[in-house]
CSV table of C-alpha atoms in Angstrom, one decimal:
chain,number,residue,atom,x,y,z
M,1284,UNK,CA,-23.8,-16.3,22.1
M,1285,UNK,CA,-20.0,-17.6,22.8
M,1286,UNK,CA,-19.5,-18.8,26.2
M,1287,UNK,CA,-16.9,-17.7,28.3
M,1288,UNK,CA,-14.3,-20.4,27.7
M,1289,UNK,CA,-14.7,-20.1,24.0
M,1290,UNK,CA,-14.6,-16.2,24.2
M,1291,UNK,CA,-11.1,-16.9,25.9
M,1292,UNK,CA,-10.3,-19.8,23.6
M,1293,UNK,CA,-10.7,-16.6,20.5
M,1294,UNK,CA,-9.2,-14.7,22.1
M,1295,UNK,CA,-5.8,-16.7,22.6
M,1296,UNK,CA,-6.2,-18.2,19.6
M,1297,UNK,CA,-6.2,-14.2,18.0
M,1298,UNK,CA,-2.7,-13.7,19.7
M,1299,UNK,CA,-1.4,-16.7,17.9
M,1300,UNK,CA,-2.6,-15.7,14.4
M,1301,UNK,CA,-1.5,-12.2,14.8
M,1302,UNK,CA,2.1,-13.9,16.2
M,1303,UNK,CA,2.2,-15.5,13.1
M,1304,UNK,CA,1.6,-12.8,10.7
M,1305,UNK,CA,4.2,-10.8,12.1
M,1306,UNK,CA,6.0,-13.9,11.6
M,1307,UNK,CA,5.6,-13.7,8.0
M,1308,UNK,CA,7.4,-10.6,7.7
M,1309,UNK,CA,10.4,-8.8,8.0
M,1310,UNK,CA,11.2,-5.1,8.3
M,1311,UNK,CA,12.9,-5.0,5.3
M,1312,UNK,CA,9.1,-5.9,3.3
M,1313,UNK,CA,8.0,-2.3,5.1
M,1314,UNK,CA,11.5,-0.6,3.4
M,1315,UNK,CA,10.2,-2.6,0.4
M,1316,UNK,CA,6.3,-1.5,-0.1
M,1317,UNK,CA,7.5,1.9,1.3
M,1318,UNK,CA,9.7,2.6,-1.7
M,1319,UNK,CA,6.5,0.9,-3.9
M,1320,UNK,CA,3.7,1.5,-2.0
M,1321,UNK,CA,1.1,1.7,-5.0
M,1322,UNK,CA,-0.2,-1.9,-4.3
M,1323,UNK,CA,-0.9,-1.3,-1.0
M,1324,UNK,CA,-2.0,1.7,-1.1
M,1325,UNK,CA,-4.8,0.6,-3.7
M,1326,UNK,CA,-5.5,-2.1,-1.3
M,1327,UNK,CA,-6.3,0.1,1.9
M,1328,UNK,CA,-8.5,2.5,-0.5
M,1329,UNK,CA,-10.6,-1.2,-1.5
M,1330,UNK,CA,-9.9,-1.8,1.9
M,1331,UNK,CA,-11.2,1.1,4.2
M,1332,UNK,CA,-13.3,2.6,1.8
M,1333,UNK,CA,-15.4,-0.2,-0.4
M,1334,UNK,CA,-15.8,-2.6,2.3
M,1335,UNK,CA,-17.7,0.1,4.9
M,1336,UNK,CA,-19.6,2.1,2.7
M,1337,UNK,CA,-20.8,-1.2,1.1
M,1338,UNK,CA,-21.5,-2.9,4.9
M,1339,UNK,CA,-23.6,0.2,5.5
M,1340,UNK,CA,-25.2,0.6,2.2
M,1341,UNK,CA,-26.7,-3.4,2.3
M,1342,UNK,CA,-28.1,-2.3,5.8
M,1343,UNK,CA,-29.7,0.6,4.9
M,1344,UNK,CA,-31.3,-0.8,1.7
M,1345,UNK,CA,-32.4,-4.1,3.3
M,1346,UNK,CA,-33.8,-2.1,6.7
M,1347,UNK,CA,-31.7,-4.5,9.2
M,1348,UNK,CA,-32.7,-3.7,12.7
M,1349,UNK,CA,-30.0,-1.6,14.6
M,1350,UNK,CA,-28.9,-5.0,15.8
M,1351,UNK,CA,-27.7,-6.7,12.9
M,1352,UNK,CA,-26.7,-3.3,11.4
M,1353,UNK,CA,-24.1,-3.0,13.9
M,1354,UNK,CA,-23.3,-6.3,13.6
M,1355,UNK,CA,-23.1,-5.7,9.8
M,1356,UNK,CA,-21.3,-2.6,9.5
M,1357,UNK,CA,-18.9,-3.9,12.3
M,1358,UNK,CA,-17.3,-6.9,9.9
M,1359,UNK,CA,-17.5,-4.2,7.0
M,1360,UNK,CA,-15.0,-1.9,8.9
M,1361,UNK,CA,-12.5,-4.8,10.1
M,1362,UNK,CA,-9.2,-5.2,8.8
M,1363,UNK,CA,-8.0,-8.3,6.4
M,1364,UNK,CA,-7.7,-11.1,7.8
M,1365,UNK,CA,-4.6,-13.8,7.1
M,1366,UNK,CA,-7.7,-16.4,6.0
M,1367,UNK,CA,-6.6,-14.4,2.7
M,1368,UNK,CA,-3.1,-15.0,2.2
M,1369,UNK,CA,-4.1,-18.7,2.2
M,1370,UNK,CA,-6.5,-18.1,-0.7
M,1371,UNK,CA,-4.1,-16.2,-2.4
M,1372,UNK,CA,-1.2,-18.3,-2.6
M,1373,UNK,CA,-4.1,-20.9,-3.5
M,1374,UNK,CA,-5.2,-18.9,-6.5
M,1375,UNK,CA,-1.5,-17.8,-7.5
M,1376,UNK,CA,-2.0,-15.0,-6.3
M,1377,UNK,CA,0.9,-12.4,-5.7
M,1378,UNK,CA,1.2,-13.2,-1.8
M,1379,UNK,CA,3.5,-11.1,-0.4
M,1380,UNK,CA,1.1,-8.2,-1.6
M,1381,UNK,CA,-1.3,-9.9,0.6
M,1382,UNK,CA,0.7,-10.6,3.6
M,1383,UNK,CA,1.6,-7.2,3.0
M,1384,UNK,CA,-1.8,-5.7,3.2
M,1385,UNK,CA,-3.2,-7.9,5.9
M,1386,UNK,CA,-0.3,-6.6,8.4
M,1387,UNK,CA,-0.7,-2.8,7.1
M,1388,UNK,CA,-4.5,-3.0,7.0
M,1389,UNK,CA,-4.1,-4.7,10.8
M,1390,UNK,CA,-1.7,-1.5,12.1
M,1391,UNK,CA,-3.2,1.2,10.8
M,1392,UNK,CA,-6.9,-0.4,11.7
M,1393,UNK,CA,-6.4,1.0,15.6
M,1394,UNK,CA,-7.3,4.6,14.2
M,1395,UNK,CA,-9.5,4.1,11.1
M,1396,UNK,CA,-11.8,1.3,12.5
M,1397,UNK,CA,-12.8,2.9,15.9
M,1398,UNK,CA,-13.5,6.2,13.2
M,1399,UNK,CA,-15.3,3.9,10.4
M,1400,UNK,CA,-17.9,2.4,13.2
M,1401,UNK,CA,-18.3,5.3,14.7
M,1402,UNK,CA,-19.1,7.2,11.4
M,1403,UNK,CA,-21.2,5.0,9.7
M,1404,UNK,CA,-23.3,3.9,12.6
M,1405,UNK,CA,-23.8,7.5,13.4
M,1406,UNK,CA,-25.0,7.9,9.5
M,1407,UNK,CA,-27.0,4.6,10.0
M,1408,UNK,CA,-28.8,5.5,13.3
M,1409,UNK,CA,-27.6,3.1,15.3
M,1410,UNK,CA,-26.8,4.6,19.1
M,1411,UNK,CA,-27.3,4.1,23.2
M,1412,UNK,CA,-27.2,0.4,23.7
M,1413,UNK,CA,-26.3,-0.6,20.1
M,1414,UNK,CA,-23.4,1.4,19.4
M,1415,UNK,CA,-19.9,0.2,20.0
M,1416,UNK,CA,-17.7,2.1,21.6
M,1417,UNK,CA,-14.5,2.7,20.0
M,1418,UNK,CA,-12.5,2.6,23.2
M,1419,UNK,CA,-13.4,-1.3,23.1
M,1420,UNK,CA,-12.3,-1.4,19.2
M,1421,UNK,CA,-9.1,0.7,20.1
M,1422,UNK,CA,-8.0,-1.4,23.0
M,1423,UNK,CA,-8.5,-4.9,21.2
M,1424,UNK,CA,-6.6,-4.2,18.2
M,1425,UNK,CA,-3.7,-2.3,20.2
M,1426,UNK,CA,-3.7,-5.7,22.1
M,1427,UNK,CA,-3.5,-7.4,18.6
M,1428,UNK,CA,-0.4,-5.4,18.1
M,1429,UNK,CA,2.0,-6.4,20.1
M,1430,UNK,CA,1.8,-10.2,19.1
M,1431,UNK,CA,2.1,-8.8,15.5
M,1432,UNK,CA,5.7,-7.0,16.3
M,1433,UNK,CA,6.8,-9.7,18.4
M,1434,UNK,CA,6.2,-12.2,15.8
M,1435,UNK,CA,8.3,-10.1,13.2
M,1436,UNK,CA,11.1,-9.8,16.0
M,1437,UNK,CA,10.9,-13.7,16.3
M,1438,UNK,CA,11.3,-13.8,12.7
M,1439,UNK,CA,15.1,-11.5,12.5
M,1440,UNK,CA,16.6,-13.4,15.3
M,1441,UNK,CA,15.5,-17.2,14.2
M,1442,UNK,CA,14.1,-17.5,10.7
M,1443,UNK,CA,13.3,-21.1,10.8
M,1444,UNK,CA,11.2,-21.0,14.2
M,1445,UNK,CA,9.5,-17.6,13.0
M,1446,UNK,CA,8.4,-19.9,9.8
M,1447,UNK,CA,7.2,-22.5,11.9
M,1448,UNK,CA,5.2,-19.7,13.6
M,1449,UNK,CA,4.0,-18.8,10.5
M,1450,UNK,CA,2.5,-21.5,9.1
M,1451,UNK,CA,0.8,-22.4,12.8
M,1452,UNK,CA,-0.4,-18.7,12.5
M,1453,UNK,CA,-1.6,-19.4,9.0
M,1454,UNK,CA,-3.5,-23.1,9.4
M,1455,UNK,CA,-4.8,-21.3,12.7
M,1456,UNK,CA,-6.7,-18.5,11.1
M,1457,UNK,CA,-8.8,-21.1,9.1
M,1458,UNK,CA,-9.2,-23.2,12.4
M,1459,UNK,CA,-10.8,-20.4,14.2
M,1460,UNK,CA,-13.4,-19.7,11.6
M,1461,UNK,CA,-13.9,-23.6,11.9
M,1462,UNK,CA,-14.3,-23.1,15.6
M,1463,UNK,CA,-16.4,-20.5,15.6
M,1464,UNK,CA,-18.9,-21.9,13.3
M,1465,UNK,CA,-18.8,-25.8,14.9
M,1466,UNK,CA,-19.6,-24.3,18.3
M,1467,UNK,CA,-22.0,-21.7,17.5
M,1468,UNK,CA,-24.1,-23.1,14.5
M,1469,UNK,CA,-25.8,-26.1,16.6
M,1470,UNK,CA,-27.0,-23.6,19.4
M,1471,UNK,CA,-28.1,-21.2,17.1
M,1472,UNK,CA,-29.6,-23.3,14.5
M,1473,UNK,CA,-33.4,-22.1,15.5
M,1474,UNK,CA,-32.3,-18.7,15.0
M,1475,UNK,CA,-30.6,-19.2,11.8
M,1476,UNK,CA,-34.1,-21.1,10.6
M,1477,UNK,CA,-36.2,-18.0,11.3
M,1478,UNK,CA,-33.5,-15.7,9.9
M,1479,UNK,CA,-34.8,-14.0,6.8
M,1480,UNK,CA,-33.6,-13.6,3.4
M,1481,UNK,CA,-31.9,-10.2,3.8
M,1482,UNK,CA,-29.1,-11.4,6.8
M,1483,UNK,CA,-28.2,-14.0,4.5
M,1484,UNK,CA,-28.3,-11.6,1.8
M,1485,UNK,CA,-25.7,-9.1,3.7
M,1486,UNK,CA,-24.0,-11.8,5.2
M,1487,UNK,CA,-23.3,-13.2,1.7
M,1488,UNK,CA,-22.8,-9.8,-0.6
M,1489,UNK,CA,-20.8,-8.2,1.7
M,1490,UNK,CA,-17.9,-10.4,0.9
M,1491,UNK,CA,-18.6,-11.0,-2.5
M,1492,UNK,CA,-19.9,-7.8,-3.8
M,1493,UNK,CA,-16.3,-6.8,-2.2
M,1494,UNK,CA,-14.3,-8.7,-4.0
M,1495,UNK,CA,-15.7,-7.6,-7.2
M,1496,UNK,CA,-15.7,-4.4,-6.3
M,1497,UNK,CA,-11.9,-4.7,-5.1
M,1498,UNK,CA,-10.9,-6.5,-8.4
M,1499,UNK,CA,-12.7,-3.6,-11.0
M,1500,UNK,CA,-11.0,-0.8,-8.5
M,1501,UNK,CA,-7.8,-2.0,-8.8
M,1502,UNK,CA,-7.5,-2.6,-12.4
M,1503,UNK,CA,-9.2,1.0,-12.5
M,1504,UNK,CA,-6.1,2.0,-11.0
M,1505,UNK,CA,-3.8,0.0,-13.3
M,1506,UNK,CA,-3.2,-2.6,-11.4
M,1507,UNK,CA,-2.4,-5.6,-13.4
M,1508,UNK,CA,-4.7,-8.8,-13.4
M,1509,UNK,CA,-2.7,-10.9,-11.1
M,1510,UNK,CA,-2.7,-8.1,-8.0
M,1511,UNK,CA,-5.7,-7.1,-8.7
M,1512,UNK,CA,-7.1,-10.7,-8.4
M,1513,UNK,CA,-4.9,-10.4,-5.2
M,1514,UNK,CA,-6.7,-7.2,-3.8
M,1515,UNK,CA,-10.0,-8.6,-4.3
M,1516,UNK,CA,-9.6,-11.4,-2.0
M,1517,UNK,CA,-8.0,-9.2,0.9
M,1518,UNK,CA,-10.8,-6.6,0.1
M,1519,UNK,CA,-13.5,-9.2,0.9
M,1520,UNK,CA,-11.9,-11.5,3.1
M,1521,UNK,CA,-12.2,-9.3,6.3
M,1522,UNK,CA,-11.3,-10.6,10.0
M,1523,UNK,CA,-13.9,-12.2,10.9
M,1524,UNK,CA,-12.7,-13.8,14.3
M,1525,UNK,CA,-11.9,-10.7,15.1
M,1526,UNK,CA,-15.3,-8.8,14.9
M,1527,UNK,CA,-16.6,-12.2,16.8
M,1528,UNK,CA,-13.4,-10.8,19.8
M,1529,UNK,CA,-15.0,-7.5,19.9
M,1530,UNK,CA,-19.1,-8.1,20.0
M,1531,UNK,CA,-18.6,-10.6,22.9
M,1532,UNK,CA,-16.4,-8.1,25.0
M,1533,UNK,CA,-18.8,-5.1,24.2
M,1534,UNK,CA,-22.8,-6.8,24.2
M,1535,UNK,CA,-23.6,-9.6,26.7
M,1536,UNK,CA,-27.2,-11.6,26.8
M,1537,UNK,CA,-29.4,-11.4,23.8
M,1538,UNK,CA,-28.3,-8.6,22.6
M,1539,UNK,CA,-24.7,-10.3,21.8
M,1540,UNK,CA,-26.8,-13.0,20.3
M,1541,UNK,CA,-28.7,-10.7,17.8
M,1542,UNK,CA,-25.3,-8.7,17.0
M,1543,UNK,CA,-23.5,-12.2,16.3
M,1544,UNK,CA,-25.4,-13.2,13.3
M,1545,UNK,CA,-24.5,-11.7,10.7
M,1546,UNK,CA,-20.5,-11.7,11.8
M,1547,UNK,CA,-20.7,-15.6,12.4
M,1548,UNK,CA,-22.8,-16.2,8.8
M,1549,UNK,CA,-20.0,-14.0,6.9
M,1550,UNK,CA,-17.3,-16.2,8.2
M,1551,UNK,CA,-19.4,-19.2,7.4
M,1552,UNK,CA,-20.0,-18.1,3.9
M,1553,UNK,CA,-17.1,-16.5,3.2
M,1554,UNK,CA,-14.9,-19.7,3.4
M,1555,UNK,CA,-17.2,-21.3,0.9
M,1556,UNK,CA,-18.0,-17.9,-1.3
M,1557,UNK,CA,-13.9,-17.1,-1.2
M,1558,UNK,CA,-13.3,-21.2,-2.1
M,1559,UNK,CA,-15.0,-20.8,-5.2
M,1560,UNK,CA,-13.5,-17.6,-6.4
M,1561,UNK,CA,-9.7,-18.9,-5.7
M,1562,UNK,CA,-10.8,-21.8,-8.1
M,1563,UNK,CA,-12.1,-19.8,-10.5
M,1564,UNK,CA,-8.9,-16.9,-10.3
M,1565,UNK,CA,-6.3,-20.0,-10.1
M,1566,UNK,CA,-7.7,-21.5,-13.4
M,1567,UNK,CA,-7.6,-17.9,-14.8
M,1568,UNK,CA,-3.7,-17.1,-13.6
M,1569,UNK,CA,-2.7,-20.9,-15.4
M,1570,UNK,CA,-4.7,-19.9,-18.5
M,1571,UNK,CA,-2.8,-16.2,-18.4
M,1572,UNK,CA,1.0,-18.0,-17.9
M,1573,UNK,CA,0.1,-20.6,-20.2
M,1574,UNK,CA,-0.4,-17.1,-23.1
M,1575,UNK,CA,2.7,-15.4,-22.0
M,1576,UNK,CA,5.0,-18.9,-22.2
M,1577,UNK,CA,2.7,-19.9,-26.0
M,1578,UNK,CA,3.8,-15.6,-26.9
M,1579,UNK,CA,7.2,-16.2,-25.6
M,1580,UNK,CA,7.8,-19.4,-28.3
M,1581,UNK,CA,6.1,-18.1,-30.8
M,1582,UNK,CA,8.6,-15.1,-30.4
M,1583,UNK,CA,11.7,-17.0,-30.1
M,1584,UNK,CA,10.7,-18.4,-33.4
């Protein structure tokens, strides 16, 4: 489990991510994606309703105990996290669809994730001691909140320190992930050598059976390759840190312990799962611009 100065460490260190991904927006992008709000809408389906259906399908069909379940469907029903916008603009992506849907997927997470847990533990079986209450879920993200806003005020009144802010918010997301795993892998390293195949299996798929899922949705819904490529990553790049924030301030002891694994191995994986896809989708958007400028001189001709 975190100690207490790490769980306030994460804590902090949340404020200053979400600070900086209200940073990275104005509230003319809302006026923006409200007036063409197809991408993100697609992305919020991929979003809310591939990534916890699929956390809770993987723990039914591998039989996780009600520990890891929770821990499993919990990281399934999180919001994007801004990890993904640094992927994205890695894999030339379209990023201010991703900035766009990490901030929407963040606000409107205070009433669909408390619902999503609730839901799909109920349909899972997990209750009493395992279940997590979504007064705790509720009162983290609406703390989440207000750094977001302020960070987008920040960003009107002095663009150049709200970019700075940015960027810190940006580098820091990967940090904490970092963090997290430095501090917690060498404690836990016994655990994680008697961990079977199907945690790793959960850990694992749930980020990458996401993204392919999020990629085949969205072109389902005629998005075209670049977005799509764009929704994949925020649909299987959740918040990781954040589902960390919440198990420490709802289970304590072992218990926090057994819920912890599976969050903590998804953001381990995920960074080197998400690594290799950006490679693979950047060498796919050169191969696509280097057809459209070959069609374009061929056409002039």
């Amino acid at each position: 489990m975190l100690t207490p100065l790490e769980t306030k460490l994460l804590g902090v260190m949340m404020m200053v991510i979400m600070l900086g991904m209200g940073a990275s927006l104005t509230f003319r992008d809302f006026l923006i994606a409200f007036r063409k709000p197809k991408g993100v809408l697609v992305g919020l389906l991929c979003q809310y309703g591939i990534m916890p259906l699929l956390g809770f399908t993987l723990a039914v069909t591998l039989g996780l105990s009600p520990a890891l379940a929770v821990g499993l469907i919990l990281i399934a029903c999180m919001p994007g996290g801004t990890t993904s916008n640094i992927f994205t603009y890695f894999s030339k992506g379209a990023l201010a669809l991703s900035i766009m849907m990490t901030c929407v997927s963040t606000l409107v997470a205070i009433i669909l994730v408390p619902a999503l847990i609730a839901f799909y533990s109920g349909k899972a079986g997990i209750s009493g001691e395992f279940a997590v209450p979504a007064s705790n879920v509720a009162q983290v993200l609406m703390v989440l909140i207000v750094p977001t806003v302020l960070g987008m005020i920040l960003r009107k009144f002095n663009p150049n320190i709200g970019a700075t802010v940015e960027l810190i918010g940006s580098v820091l997301g990967v940090f904490v992930i970092l963090f997290l795993i430095s501090s917690w892998v060498p404690r836990n390293y016994q655990l994680l050598l008697s961990t079977p195949w199907p945690v790793f299996f959960a850990a694992i798929g749930l980020g990458l059976i996401g993204m392919l899922l999020g990629y085949w949705l969205s072109r389902a819904l005629r998005q075209d390759t670049n977005r799509s490529r764009t929704i994949s990553l925020e649909t299987g790049i959740q918040n990781g840190p954040l589902a960390v924030l919440i198990v420490t301030l709802t289970f304590t002891g072992e218990m926090q312990q057994h819920v912890l694994l599976i969050p903590m191995l998804y953001s381990l994986f995920i960074v080197l799962t998400s690594s290799a896809i950006t490679v693979w989708y950047r060498q796919t958007a050169t191969r696509e611009a280097l057809a459209r400028d070959s069609a374009k001189v061929r056409a002039a001709a």
